Structure formats: C-alpha cells, structure tokens
Short mmCIF file of C-alpha atoms in Angstrom, two decimals:
data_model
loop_
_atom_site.label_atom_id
_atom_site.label_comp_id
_atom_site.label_asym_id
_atom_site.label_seq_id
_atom_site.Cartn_x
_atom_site.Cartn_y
_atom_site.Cartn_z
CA UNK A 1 -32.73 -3.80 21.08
CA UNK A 2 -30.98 -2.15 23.72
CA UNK A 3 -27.98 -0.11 23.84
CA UNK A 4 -25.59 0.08 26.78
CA UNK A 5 -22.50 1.91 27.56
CA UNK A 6 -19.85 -0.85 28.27
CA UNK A 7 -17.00 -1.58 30.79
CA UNK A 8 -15.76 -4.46 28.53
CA UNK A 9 -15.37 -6.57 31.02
CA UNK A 10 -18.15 -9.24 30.10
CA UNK A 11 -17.31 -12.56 28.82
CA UNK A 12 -19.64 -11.14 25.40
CA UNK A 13 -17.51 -8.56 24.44
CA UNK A 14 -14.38 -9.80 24.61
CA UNK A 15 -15.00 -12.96 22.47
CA UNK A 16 -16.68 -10.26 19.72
CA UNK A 17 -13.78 -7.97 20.12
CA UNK A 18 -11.13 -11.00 19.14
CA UNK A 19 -13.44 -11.95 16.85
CA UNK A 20 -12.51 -8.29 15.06
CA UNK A 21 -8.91 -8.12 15.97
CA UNK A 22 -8.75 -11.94 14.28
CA UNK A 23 -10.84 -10.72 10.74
CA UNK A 24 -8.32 -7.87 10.97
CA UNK A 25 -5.31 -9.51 10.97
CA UNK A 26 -6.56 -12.12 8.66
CA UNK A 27 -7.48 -9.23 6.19
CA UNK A 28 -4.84 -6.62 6.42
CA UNK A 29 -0.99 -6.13 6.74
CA UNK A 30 -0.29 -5.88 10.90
CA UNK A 31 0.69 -2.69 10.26
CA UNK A 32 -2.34 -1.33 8.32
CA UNK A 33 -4.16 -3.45 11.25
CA UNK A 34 -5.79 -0.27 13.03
CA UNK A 35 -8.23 -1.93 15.72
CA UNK A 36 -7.89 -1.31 18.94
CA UNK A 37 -7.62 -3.99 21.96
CA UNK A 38 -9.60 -4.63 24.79
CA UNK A 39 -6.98 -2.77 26.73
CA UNK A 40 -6.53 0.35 24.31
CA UNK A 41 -10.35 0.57 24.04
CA UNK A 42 -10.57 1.10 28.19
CA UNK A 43 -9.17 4.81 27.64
CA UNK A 44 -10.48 8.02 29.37
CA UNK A 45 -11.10 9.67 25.83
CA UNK A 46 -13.14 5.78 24.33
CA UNK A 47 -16.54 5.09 25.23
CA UNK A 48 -17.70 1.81 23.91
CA UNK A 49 -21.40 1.00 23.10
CA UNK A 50 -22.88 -2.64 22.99
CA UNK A 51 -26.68 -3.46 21.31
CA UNK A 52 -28.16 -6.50 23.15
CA UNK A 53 -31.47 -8.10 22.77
CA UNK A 54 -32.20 -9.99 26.05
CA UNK A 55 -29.25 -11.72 26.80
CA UNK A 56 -27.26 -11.82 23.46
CA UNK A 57 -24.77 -9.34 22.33
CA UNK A 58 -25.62 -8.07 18.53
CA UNK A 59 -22.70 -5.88 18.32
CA UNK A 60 -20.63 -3.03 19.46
CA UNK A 61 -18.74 0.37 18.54
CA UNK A 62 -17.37 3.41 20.43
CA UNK A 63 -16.28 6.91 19.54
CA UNK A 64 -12.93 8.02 20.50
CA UNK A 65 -12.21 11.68 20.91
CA UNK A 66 -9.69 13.98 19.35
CA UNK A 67 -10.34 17.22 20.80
CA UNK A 68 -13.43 19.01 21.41
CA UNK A 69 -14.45 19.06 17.74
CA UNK A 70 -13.23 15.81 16.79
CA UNK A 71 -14.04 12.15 17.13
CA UNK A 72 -13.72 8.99 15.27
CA UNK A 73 -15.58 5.95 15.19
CA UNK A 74 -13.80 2.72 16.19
CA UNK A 75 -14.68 -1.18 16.69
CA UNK A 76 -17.51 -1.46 14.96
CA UNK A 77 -18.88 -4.90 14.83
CA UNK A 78 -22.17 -6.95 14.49
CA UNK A 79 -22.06 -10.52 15.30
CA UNK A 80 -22.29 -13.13 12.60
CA UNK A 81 -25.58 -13.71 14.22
CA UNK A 82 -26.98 -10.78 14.06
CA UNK A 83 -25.81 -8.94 10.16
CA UNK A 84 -28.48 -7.77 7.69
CA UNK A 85 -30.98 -6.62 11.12
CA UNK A 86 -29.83 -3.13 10.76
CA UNK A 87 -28.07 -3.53 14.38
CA UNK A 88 -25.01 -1.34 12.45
CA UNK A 89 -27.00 1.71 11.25
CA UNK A 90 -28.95 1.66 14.79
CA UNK A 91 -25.79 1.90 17.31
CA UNK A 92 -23.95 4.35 14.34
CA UNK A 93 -26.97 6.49 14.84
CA UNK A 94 -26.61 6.03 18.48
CA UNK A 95 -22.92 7.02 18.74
CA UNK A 96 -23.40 9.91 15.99
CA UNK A 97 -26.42 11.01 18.17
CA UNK A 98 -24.08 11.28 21.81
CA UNK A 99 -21.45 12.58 19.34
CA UNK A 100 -23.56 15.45 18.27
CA UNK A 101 -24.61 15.70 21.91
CA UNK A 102 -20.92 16.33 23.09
CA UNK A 103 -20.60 18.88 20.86
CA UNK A 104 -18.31 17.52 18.29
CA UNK A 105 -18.65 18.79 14.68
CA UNK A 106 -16.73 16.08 12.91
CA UNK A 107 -16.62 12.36 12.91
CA UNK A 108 -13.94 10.61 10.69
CA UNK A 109 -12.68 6.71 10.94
CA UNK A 110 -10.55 4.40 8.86
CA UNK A 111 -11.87 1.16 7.32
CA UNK A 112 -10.81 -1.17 4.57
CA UNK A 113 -10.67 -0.31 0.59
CA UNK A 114 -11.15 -4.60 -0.02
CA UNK A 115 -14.17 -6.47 -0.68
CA UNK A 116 -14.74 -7.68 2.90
CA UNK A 117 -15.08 -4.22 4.27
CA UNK A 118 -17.61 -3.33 1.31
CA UNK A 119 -20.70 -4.13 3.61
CA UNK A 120 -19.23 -1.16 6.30
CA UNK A 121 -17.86 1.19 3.46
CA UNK A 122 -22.03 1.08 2.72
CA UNK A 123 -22.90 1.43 5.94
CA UNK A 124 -21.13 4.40 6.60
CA UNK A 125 -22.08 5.94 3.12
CA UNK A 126 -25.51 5.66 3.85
CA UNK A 127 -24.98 7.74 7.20
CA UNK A 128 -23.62 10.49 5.50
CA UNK A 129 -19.89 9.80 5.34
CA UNK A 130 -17.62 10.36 2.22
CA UNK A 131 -13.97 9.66 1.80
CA UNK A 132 -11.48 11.93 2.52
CA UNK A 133 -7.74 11.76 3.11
CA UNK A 134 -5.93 10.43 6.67
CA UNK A 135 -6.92 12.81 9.95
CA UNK A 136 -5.49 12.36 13.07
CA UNK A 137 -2.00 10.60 13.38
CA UNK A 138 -2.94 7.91 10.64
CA UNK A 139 -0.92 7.63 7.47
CA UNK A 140 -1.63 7.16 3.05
CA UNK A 141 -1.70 3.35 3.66
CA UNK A 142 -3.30 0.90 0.29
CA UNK A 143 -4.99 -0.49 3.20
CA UNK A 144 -7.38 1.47 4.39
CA UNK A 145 -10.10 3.80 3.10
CA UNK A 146 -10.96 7.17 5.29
CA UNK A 147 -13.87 8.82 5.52
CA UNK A 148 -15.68 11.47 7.74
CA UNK A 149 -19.11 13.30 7.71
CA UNK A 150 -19.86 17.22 9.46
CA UNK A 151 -22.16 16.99 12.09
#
C-alpha cells in the first residue's frame, strides 16, 4: 500500500469523496451532516491523504488543523472494495504519525452514534480515542458522537 498526499483533483477521489458526502446525507439530518466537500477539503489548514495499491484508490482521510496544538481528523473513508484489509487503521496511523510530527498534542473528530458508523467508532477506539464532549465550533447534536485521544 502506498500513501500519498493528495491534490484531489483525480477522477479517484472525487467519486470516493461523493460516495461519503452521499452515505452522509443518507444517514444523518443535513444539518448534523459534518463532511466536508471537495472544495472545503482544498484549504490551507487540510491536508488530505489517499492509500493506493497500484492503480486503485483504497481510501482516504486528512487532518485539519485548529491551532498549533489542535487537529481533527476528517473524511475518512475506505472503499467498499477495500473494508476489513486494515487500509483504516494504516492511513489513521499515518495521519496520527505527521500529526505527532507537527507538533500537535491533541486530535479530536466527530462521527456518528448509529449502527452504520459502529465499524469507525471501533476503529478509532482501538487507536486510542475515547469520547468526549464537542471541541472546536461543533455543537451537542443526537447525531454525532465526539471523541479525541492526547498525543
């Protein structure tokens, strides 16, 4: 597997990124809907990782910063393809890895409290993350579980 920094402008990422914004929407309220866009993910403080092996795109994620303690994981996604080959818990490494790197002491995110996010509330458990209340500018919303881990 290979890991890349992306410019999201390949053909790849921007059918798996739908892909996300479409389970989303299908799963959640739009307004507890707290993915980001192709457009809001091409931001000076988002860098977005993709895991490839050859030619096909496994899946992607990207750390947004806060400040210079603070990030937060967004767009995490494996494609259908690809789940159950631990591409997940290899790029969250990754990311948690440059975090660490960049000096940031705290990684949070926001994911869902129903059944379909159960597979990434595990994921992120297993790395180290527990619950904890909303951080940043997010809001108490019955649609989303938060959850950070120290570096």
């Amino acid at each position: 597997m290979d890991i890349r920094l992306d410019d999201l402008n390949g053909p790849e990422i921007k059918a798996l990124l739908q892909e996300h914004l479409d389970d989303m929407h299908q799963t959640s309220p739009a307004e507890s809907v707290h993915a980001l866009d192709l457009s809001e993910l091409k931001q000076d403080d988002i860098r977005v990782w993709t895991v490839w092996e050859q030619d096909q795109l496994l899946g992607c994620g990207a750390l947004k910063t806060h400040n210079t303690e603070e990030g937060e994981i967004k767009s995490m996604r494996t494609s259908h393809t690809a789940r159950n080959k631990g591409v997940a818990s290899i790029l969250l490494q990754h990311i948690l890895n440059y975090a660490q790197h960049q000096g940031l002491t705290k990684i949070c995110l926001e994911t869902g409290p129903q059944d379909f996010f159960a597979p990434a509330r595990a994921l992120y458990r297993k790395h180290g993350f527990e619950e904890c209340g909303p951080f940043a500018d997010y809001r108490l919303d019955p649609y989303s579980t938060f959850m950070t881990k120290t570096l």
